[in-house]
Coordinates of C-alpha atoms in Angstrom, one line a residue:
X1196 CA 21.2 173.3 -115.6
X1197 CA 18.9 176.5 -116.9
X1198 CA 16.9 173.6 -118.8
X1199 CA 16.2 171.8 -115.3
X1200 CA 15.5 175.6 -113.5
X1201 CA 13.2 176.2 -115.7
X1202 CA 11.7 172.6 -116.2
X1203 CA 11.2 173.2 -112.4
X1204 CA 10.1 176.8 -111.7
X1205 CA 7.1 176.5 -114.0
X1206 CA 3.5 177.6 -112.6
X1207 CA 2.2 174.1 -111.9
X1208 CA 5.4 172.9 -110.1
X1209 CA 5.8 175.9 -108.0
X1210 CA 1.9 175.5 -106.8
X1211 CA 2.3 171.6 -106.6
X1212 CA 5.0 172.4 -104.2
X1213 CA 2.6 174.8 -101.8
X1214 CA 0.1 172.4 -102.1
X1215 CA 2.4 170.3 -101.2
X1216 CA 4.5 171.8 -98.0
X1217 CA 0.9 173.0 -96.9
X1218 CA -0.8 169.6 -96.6
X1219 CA 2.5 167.9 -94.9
X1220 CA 1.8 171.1 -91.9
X1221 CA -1.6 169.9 -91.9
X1222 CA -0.9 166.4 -91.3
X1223 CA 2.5 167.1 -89.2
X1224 CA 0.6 169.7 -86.6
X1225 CA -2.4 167.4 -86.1
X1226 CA -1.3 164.9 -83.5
X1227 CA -1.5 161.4 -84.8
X1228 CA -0.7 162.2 -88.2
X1229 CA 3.0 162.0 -90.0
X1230 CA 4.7 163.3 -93.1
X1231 CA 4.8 159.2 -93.5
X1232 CA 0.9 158.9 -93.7
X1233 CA 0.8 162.8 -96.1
X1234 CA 3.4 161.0 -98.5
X1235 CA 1.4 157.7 -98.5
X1236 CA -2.4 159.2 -98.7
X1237 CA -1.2 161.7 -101.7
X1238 CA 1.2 159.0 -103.4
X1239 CA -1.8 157.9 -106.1
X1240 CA -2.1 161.5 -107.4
X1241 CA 1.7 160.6 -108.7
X1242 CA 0.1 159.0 -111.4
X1243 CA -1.3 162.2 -112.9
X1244 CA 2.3 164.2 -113.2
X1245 CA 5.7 163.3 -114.5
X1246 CA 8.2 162.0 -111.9
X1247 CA 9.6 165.7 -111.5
X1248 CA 6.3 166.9 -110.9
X1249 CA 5.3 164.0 -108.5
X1250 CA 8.8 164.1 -106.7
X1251 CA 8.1 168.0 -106.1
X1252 CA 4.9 166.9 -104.4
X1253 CA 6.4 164.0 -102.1
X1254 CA 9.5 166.7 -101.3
X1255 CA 7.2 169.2 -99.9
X1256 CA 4.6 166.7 -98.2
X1257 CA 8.1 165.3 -96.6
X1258 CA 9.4 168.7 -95.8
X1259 CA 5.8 170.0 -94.4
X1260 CA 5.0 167.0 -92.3
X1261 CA 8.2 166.9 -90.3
X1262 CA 8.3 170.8 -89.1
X1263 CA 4.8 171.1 -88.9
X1264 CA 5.2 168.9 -85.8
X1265 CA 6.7 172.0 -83.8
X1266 CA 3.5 173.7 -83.8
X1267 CA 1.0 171.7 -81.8
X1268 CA 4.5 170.9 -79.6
X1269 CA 5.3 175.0 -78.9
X1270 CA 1.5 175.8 -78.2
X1271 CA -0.2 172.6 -76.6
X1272 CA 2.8 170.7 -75.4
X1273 CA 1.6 167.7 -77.7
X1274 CA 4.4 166.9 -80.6
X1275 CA 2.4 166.4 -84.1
X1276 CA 5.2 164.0 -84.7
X1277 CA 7.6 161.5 -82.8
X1278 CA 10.5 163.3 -83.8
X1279 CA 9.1 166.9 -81.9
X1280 CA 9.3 164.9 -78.9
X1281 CA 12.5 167.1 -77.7
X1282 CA 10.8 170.6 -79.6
X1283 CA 8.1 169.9 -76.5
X1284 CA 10.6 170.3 -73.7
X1285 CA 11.7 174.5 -73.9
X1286 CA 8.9 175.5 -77.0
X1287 CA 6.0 175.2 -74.6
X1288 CA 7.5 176.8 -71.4
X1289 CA 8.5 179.5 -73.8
X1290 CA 4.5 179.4 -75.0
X1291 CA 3.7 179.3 -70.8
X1292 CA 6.1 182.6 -70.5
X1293 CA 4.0 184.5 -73.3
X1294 CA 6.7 184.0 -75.8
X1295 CA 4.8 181.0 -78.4
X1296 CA 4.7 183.0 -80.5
X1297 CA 8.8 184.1 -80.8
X1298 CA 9.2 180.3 -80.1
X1299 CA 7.3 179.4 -83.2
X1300 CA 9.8 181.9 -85.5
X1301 CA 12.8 180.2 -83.8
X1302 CA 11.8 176.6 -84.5
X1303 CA 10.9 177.5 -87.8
X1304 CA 13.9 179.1 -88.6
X1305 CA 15.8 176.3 -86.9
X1306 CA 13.8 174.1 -89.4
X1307 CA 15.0 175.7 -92.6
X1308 CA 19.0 175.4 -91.7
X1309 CA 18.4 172.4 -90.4
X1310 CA 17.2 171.4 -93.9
X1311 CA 19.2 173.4 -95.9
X1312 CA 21.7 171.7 -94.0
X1313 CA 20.9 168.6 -95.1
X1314 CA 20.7 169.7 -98.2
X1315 CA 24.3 170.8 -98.6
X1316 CA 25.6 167.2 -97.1
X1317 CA 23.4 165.3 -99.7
X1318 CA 24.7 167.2 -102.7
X1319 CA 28.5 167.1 -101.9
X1320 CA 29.0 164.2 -99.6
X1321 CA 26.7 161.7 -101.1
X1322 CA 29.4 159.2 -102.3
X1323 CA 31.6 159.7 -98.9
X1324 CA 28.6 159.7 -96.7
X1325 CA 27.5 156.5 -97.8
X1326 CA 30.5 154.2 -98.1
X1327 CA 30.6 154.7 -94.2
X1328 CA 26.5 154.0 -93.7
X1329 CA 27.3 151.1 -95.3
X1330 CA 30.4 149.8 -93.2
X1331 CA 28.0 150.1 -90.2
X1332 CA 27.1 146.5 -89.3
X1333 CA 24.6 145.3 -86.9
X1334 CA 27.5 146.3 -84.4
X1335 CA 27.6 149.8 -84.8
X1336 CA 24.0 150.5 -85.0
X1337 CA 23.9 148.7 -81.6
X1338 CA 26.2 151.1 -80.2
X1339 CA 24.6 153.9 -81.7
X1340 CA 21.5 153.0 -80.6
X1341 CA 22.6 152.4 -77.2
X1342 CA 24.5 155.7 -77.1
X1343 CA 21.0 157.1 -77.7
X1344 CA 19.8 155.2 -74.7
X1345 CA 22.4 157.5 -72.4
X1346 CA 19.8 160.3 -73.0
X1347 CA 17.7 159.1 -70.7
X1348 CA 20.2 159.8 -67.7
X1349 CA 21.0 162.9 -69.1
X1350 CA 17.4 164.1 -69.6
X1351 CA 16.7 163.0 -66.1
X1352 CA 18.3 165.2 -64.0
X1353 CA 17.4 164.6 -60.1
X1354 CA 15.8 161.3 -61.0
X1355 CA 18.8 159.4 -62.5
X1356 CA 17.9 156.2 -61.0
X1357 CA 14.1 156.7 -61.4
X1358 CA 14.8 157.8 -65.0
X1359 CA 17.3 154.7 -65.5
X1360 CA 13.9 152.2 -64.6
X1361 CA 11.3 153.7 -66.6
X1362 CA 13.6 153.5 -69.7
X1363 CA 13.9 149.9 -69.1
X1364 CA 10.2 149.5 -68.8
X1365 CA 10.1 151.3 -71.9
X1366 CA 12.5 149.0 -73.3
X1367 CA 10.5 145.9 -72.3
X1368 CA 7.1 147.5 -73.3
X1369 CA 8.6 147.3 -76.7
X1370 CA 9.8 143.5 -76.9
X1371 CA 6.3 142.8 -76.5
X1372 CA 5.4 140.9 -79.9
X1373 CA 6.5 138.4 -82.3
X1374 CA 10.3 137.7 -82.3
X1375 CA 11.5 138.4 -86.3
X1376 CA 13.4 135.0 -86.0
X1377 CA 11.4 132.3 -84.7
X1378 CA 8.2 133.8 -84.5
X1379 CA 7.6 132.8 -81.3
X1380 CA 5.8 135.5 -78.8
X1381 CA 8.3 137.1 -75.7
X1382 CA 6.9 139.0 -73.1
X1383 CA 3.2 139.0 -74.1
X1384 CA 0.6 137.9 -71.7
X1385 CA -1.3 135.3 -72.8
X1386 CA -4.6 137.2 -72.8
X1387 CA -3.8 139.3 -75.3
X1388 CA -1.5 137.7 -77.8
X1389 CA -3.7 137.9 -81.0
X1390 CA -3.8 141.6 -80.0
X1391 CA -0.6 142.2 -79.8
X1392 CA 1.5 139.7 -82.2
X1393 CA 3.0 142.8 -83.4
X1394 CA 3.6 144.4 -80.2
X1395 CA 2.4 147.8 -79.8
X1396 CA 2.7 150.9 -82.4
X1397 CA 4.6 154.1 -81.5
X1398 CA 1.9 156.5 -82.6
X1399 CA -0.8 155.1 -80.3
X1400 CA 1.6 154.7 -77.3
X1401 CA 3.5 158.8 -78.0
X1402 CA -0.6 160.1 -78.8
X1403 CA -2.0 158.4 -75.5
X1404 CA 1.3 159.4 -73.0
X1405 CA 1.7 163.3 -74.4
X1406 CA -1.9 164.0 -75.4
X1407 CA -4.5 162.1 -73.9
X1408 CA -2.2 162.2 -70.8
X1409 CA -2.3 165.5 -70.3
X1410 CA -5.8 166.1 -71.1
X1411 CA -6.8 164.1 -68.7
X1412 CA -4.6 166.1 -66.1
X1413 CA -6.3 169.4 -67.5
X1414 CA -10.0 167.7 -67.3
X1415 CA -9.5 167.6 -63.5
X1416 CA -8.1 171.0 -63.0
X1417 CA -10.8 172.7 -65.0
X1418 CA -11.2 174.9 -68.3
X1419 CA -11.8 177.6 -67.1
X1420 CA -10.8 180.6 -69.4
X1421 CA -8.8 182.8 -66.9
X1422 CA -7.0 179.2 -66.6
X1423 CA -6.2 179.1 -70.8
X1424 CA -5.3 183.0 -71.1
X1425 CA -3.2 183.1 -68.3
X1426 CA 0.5 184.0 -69.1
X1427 CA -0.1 183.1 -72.7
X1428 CA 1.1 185.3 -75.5
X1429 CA 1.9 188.3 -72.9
X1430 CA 2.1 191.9 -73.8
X1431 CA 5.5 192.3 -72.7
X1432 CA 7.3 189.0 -73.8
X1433 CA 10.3 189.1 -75.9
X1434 CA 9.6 189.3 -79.6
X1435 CA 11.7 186.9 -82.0
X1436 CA 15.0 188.3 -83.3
X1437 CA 17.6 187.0 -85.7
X1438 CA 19.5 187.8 -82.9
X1439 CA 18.4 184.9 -81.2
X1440 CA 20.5 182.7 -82.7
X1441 CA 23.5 184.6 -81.7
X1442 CA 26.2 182.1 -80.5
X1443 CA 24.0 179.4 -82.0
X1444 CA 26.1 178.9 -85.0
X1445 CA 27.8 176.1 -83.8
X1446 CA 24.9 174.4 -82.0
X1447 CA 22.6 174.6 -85.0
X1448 CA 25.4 173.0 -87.2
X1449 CA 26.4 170.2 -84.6
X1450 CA 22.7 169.2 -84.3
X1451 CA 22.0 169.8 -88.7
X1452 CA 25.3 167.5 -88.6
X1453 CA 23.6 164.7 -86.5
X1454 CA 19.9 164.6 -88.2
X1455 CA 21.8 164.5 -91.6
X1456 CA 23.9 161.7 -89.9
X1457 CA 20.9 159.8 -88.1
X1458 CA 19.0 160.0 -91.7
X1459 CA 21.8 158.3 -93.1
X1460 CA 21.6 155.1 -90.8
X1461 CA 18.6 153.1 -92.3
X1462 CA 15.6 152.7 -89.4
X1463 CA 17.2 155.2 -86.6
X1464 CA 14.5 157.4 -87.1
X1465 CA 13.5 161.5 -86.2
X1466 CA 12.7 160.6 -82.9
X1467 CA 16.5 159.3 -82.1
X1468 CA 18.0 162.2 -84.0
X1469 CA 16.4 165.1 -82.4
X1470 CA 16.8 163.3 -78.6
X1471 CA 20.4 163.3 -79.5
X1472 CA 21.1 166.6 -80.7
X1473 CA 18.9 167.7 -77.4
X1474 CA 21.3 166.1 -75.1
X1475 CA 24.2 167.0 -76.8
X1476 CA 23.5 170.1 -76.8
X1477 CA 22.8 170.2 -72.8
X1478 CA 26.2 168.2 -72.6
X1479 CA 27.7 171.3 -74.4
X1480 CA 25.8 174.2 -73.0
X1481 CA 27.3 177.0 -70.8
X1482 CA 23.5 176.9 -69.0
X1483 CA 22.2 173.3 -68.9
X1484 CA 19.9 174.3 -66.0
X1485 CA 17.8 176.3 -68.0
X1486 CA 17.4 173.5 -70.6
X1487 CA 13.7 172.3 -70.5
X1488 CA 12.2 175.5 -69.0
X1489 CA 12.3 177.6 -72.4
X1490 CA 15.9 177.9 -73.4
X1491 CA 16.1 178.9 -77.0
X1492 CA 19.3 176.3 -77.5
X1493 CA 17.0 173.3 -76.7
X1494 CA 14.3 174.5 -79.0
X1495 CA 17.0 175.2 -82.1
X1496 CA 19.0 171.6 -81.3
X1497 CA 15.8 169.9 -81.6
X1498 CA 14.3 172.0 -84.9
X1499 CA 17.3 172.0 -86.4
X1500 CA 18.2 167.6 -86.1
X1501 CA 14.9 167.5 -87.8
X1502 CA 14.8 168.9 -90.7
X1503 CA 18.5 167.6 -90.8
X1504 CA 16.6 164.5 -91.3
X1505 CA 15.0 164.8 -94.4
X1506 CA 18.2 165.2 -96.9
X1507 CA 20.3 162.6 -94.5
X1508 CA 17.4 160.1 -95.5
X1509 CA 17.4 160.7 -99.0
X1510 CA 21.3 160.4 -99.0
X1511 CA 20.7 156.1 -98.6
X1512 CA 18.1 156.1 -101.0
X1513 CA 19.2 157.4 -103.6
X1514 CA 22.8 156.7 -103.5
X1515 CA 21.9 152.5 -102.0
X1516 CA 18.1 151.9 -103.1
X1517 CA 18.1 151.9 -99.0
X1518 CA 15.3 153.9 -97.4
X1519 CA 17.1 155.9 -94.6
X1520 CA 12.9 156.0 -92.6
X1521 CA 9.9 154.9 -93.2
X1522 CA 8.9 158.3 -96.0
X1523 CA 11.1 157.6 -98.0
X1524 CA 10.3 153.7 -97.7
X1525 CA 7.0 155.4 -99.3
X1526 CA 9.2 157.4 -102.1
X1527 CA 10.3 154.1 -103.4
X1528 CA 7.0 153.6 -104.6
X1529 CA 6.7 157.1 -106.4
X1530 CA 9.6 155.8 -108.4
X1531 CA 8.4 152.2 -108.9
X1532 CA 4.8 153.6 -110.0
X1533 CA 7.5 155.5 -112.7
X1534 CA 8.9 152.7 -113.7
X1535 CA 12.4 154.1 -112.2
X1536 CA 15.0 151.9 -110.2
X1537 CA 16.8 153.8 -108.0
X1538 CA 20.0 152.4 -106.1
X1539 CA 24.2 152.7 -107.4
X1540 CA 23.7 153.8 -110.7
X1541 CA 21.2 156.2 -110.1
X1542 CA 23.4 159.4 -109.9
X1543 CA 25.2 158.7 -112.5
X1544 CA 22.0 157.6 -114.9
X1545 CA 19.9 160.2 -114.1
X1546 CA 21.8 163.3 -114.1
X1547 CA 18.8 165.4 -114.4
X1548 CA 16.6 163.9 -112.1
X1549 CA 19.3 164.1 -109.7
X1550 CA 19.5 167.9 -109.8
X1551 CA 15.4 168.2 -110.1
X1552 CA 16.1 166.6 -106.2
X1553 CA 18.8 169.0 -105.2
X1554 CA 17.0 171.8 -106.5
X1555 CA 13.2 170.6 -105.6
X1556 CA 13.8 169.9 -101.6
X1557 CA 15.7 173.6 -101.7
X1558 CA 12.1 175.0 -103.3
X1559 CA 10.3 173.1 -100.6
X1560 CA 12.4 174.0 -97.5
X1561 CA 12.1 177.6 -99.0
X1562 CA 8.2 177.4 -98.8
X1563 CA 7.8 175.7 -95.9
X1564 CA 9.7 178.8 -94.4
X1565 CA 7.3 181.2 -95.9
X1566 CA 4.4 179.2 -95.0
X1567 CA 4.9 178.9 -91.9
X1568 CA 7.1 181.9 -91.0
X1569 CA 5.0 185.0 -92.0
X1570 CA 1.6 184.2 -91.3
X1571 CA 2.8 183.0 -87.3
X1572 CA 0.7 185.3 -85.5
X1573 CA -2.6 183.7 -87.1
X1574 CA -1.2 180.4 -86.0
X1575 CA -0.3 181.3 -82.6
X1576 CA -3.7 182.0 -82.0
X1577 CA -5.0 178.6 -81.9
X1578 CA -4.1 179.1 -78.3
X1579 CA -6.6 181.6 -77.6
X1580 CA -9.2 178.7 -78.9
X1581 CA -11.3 177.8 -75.6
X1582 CA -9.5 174.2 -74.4
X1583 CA -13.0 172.9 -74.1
X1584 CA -13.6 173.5 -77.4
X1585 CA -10.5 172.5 -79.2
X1586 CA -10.0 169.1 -77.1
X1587 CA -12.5 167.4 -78.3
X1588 CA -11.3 167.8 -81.9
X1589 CA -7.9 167.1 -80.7
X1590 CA -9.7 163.6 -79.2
X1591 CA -11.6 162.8 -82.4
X1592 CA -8.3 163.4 -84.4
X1593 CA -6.0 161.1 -81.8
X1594 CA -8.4 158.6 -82.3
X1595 CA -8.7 158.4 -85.7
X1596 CA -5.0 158.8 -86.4
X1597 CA -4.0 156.0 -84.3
X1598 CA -6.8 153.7 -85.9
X1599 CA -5.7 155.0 -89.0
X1600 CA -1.6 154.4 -88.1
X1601 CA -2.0 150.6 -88.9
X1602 CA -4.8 150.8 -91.9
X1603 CA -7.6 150.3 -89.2
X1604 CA -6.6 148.3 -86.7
X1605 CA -8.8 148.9 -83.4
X1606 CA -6.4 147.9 -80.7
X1607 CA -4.3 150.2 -81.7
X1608 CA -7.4 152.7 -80.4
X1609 CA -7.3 150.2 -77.5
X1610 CA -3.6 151.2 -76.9
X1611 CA -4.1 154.9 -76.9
X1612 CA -6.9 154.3 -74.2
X1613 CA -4.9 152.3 -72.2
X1614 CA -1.6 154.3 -72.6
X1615 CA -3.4 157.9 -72.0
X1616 CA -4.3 156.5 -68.4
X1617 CA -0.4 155.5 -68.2
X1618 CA 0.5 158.4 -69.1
X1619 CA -2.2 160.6 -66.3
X1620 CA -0.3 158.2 -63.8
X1621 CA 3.0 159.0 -64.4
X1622 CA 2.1 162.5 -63.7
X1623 CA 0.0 161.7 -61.0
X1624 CA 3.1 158.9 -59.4
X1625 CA 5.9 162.2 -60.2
X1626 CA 7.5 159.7 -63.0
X1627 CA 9.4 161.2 -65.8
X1628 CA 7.5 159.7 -69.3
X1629 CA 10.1 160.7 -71.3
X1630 CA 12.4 158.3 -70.2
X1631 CA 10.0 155.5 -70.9
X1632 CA 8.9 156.8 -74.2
X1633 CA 12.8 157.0 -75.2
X1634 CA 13.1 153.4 -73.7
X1635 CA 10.3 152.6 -76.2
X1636 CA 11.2 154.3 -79.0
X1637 CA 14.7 152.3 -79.1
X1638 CA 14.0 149.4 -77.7
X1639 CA 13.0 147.2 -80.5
X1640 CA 15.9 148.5 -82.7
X1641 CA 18.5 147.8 -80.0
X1642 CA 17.1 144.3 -79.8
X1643 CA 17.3 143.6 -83.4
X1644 CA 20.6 144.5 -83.7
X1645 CA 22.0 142.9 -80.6
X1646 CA 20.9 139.5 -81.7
X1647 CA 22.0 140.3 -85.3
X1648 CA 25.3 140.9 -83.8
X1649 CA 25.7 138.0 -82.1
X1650 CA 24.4 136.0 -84.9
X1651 CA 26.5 137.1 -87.4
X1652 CA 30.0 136.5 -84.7
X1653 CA 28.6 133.1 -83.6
X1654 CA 27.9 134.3 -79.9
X1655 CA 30.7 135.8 -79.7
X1656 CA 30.0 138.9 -77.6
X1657 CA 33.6 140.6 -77.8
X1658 CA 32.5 141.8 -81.0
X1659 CA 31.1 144.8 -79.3
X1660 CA 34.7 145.8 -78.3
X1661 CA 36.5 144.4 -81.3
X1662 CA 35.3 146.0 -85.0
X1663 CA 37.5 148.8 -85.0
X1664 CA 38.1 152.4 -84.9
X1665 CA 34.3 153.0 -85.5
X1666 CA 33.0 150.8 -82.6
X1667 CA 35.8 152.1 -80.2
X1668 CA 35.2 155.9 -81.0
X1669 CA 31.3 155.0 -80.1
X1670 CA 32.0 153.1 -77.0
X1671 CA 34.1 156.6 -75.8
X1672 CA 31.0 158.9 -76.5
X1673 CA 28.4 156.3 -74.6
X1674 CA 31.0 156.3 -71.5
X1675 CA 31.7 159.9 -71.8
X1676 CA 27.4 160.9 -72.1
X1677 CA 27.4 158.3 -69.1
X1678 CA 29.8 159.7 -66.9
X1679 CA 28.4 163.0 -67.6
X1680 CA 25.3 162.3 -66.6
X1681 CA 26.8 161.4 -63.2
X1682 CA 29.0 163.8 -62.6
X1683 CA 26.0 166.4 -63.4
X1684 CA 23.9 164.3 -60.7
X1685 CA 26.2 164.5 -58.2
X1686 CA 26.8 167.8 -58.6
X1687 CA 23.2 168.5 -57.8
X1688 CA 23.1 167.0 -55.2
X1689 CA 25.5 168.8 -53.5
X1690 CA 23.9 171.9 -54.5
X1691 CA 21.0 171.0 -53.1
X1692 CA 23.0 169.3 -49.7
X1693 CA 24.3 173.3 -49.5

């Protein structure tokens, strides 16, 4: 073991790790950009290192690009990444309060249990944690994703019904495409199906809604300054404490516990772990009111599922050969270019290697605290940065993200067009995006899996209710989340009857 330490903790490593966790903030903070795209750009510089070295790299690209997604979603109320979707929802009505820069700290903080989290679950759970990935068939991951779909009432509180529709235009939105089957288009008009044979990309359709969207809505209130300054960063906001994470313990270890657990399921994705862990944590709370207008629980929940993410995601990978998302899909290739096969016998193979993981994403988790954590109040000031300045950068880097999403394909700029006006609509109409982005994000998956259910039962459709203990403890937390939601609208109502 003091071999590996100090194998690791050598000068180029430890600076091959900054460089690292520095350039995945970069590419995770600028909207359009994804710890995905920092792993693949920097992947053919792994030919220069050994596989420690290069795995160092990947670790802290991985690491970087997933929290750096909090900071354009604290300050600007755009997420750098689909999986900051939820960190939008309390981090910038905390920013609106004059408190970015204490939400900032709290997210970042979030961000390293979260990971460290992780990191615990994939060094002594590895073995257990897998054998029950892999007994989820295309049954379970149905009814996980469709437990994920209950969000949407719970997220929209008031508008259950209106929430409930634009989810299922979501949904739809997303069967647009080629059918993995038969090939044969569903649900594409026929003007456009060279365009969209592969249905539209996330990135294009979560830039245009949350970013274009809302720069639209600001274009037609004005840029003025007193506009920008107002209320932001105030003299006499709350300054982050350690102490804001009292009573927390429990919240930032049940969402940890669900990233590390949505990592684990092969193609569930950031984006469903942290809108999870959100509404479990308003299905928990003592204060579920003040969720979504700056409450520091909403804000840890979704920092926290995260970085969760990262070690769940490796567990898969290296335990299966399975990628647990689409970065470490990429990692498969820093070990092929190697000449290493990862999958069963990798563990026990590759002893070494295998610690130089462990030990590596805790150096990277570590940094990615200190880079981010210390030097805060030069980041919060991007705020201060005239809107009518910084937009247009923001525009040119949308742009080229989402043209760059699919290696250059220009519908995809098309998309970001056409969904930024969606999106200024919504607003405009008083209909809730989320619910429609949530409804896209899951819809394709919950497809997939439906069919492959059915498929492999013959039609049957009692499979749903029939697998066993796993599908029947499922099918109680979608009817529990359900009749939550319900209760919690009626409840409102009468409130608002009084």
């Amino acid at each position: 073991m003091m071999d590996i330490l100090a194998s690791i903790f050598t000068l180029q490593n430890l600076l091959i790790a900054v460089l690292g966790v520095t350039m995945g903030i970069v590419f995770g903070a600028i909207p359009g950009m994804t710890a995905t795209m920092a792993v693949a750009v920097f992947l053919p510089l792994t030919y220069a290192y050994d596989l420690q070295t290069s795995l160092i790299l990947l670790l802290g690209l991985y690491v970087g690009g997933i929290s750096g997604g909090l900071i354009p979603a604290v300050l600007i109320n755009i997420p750098g990444t689909p999986s900051s979707i939820t960190t939008c929802f309390d981090g910038y009505p905390m920013t609106l309060k004059g408190e970015g820069e204490r939400a900032l700290k709290i997210g970042i903080t979030a961000s390293l249990l979260g990971g460290m989290f992780s990191l615990v679950c994939l060094w002594l759970f590895t073995p257990p944690l897998a054998k029950l990935a892999i007994q989820f068939s295309a049954v379970e991951k149905f009814l996980v994703i469709l437990f994920a779909l209950t969000i949407i009432a719970a997220l929209s509180k008031g508008q259950m019904l209106m929430g409930i529709w634009m989810g299922l235009a979501g949904v739809l939105v997303a069967l647009m495409g080629t059918f993995d089957d038969n090939n044969k288009l569903r649900l594409v008009p026929h003007l456009f199906r060279k365009e969209l044979i592969y249905g539209f990309s996330l990135l294009p359709v979560l830039i245009g809604l949350f970013a274009l969207g809302q720069m639209l809505e600001e274009a037609e209130k004005g840029m003025k300054k007193e506009h920008i300054d107002k209320g932001l960063l105030a003299k006499n906001a709350r300054k982050f404490s350690f102490a804001d994470f009292k009573g927390q313990i429990v919240n930032v270890l049940r969402s940890s516990a669900l990233g590390t657990f949505m990592g684990i399921l092969p193609g569930v994705g950031g984006s469903a772990a942290s809108l999870m862990a959100y509404t479990q944590t308003k299905n928990f709370s003592k204060h579920p009111d003040e969720l979504g207008k700056g409450a520091t629980e909403g804000l840890i929940a979704s920092e926290s599922a995260n970085n969760g993410l990262t070690g769940g995601a490796l567990i898969p990978l290296l335990s299966m050969g399975i990628p647990g998302d689409s970065t470490t899909a990429v990692l498969v290739g820093a070990f092929a270019l190697q000449g290493m096969q990862i999958g069963p016998l990798f563990i026990s193979n590759n002893q070494d290697l295998w610690y130089s993981v462990l030990i590596g994403l805790a150096l990277c988790n570590v940094i990615m605290f200190a880079v981010m954590f210390f030097p805060i109040k030069l980041i919060s000031r991007i705020i201060y940065i005239p809107k009518q300045r910084m937009y247009p950068i923001i525009l040119l880097m949308c742009v080229v993200g989402a043209y760059a999403a699919n290696y250059g394909v220009m519908f995809d700029v098309w998309s970001l067009i056409v969904f930024a006006i969606v999106g200024y609509l919504f607003v405009k109409l008083k209909l809730p995006a989320t619910p429609f982005l949530i409804g896209f994000i899951l819809g394709g998956d919950l497809e997939r899996y439906f069919v492959d259910a059915l498929k492999g039962s013959g039609g049957d459709l009692t499979v749903f209710f029939t697998r066993g203990p796993i599908c029947w403890v499922l099918w109680l937390f979608i009817l529990a989340s359900v009749a939550y939601a319900v209760v919690q609208e009626r409840k409102d109502k009468l409130k608002k009857a009084a």
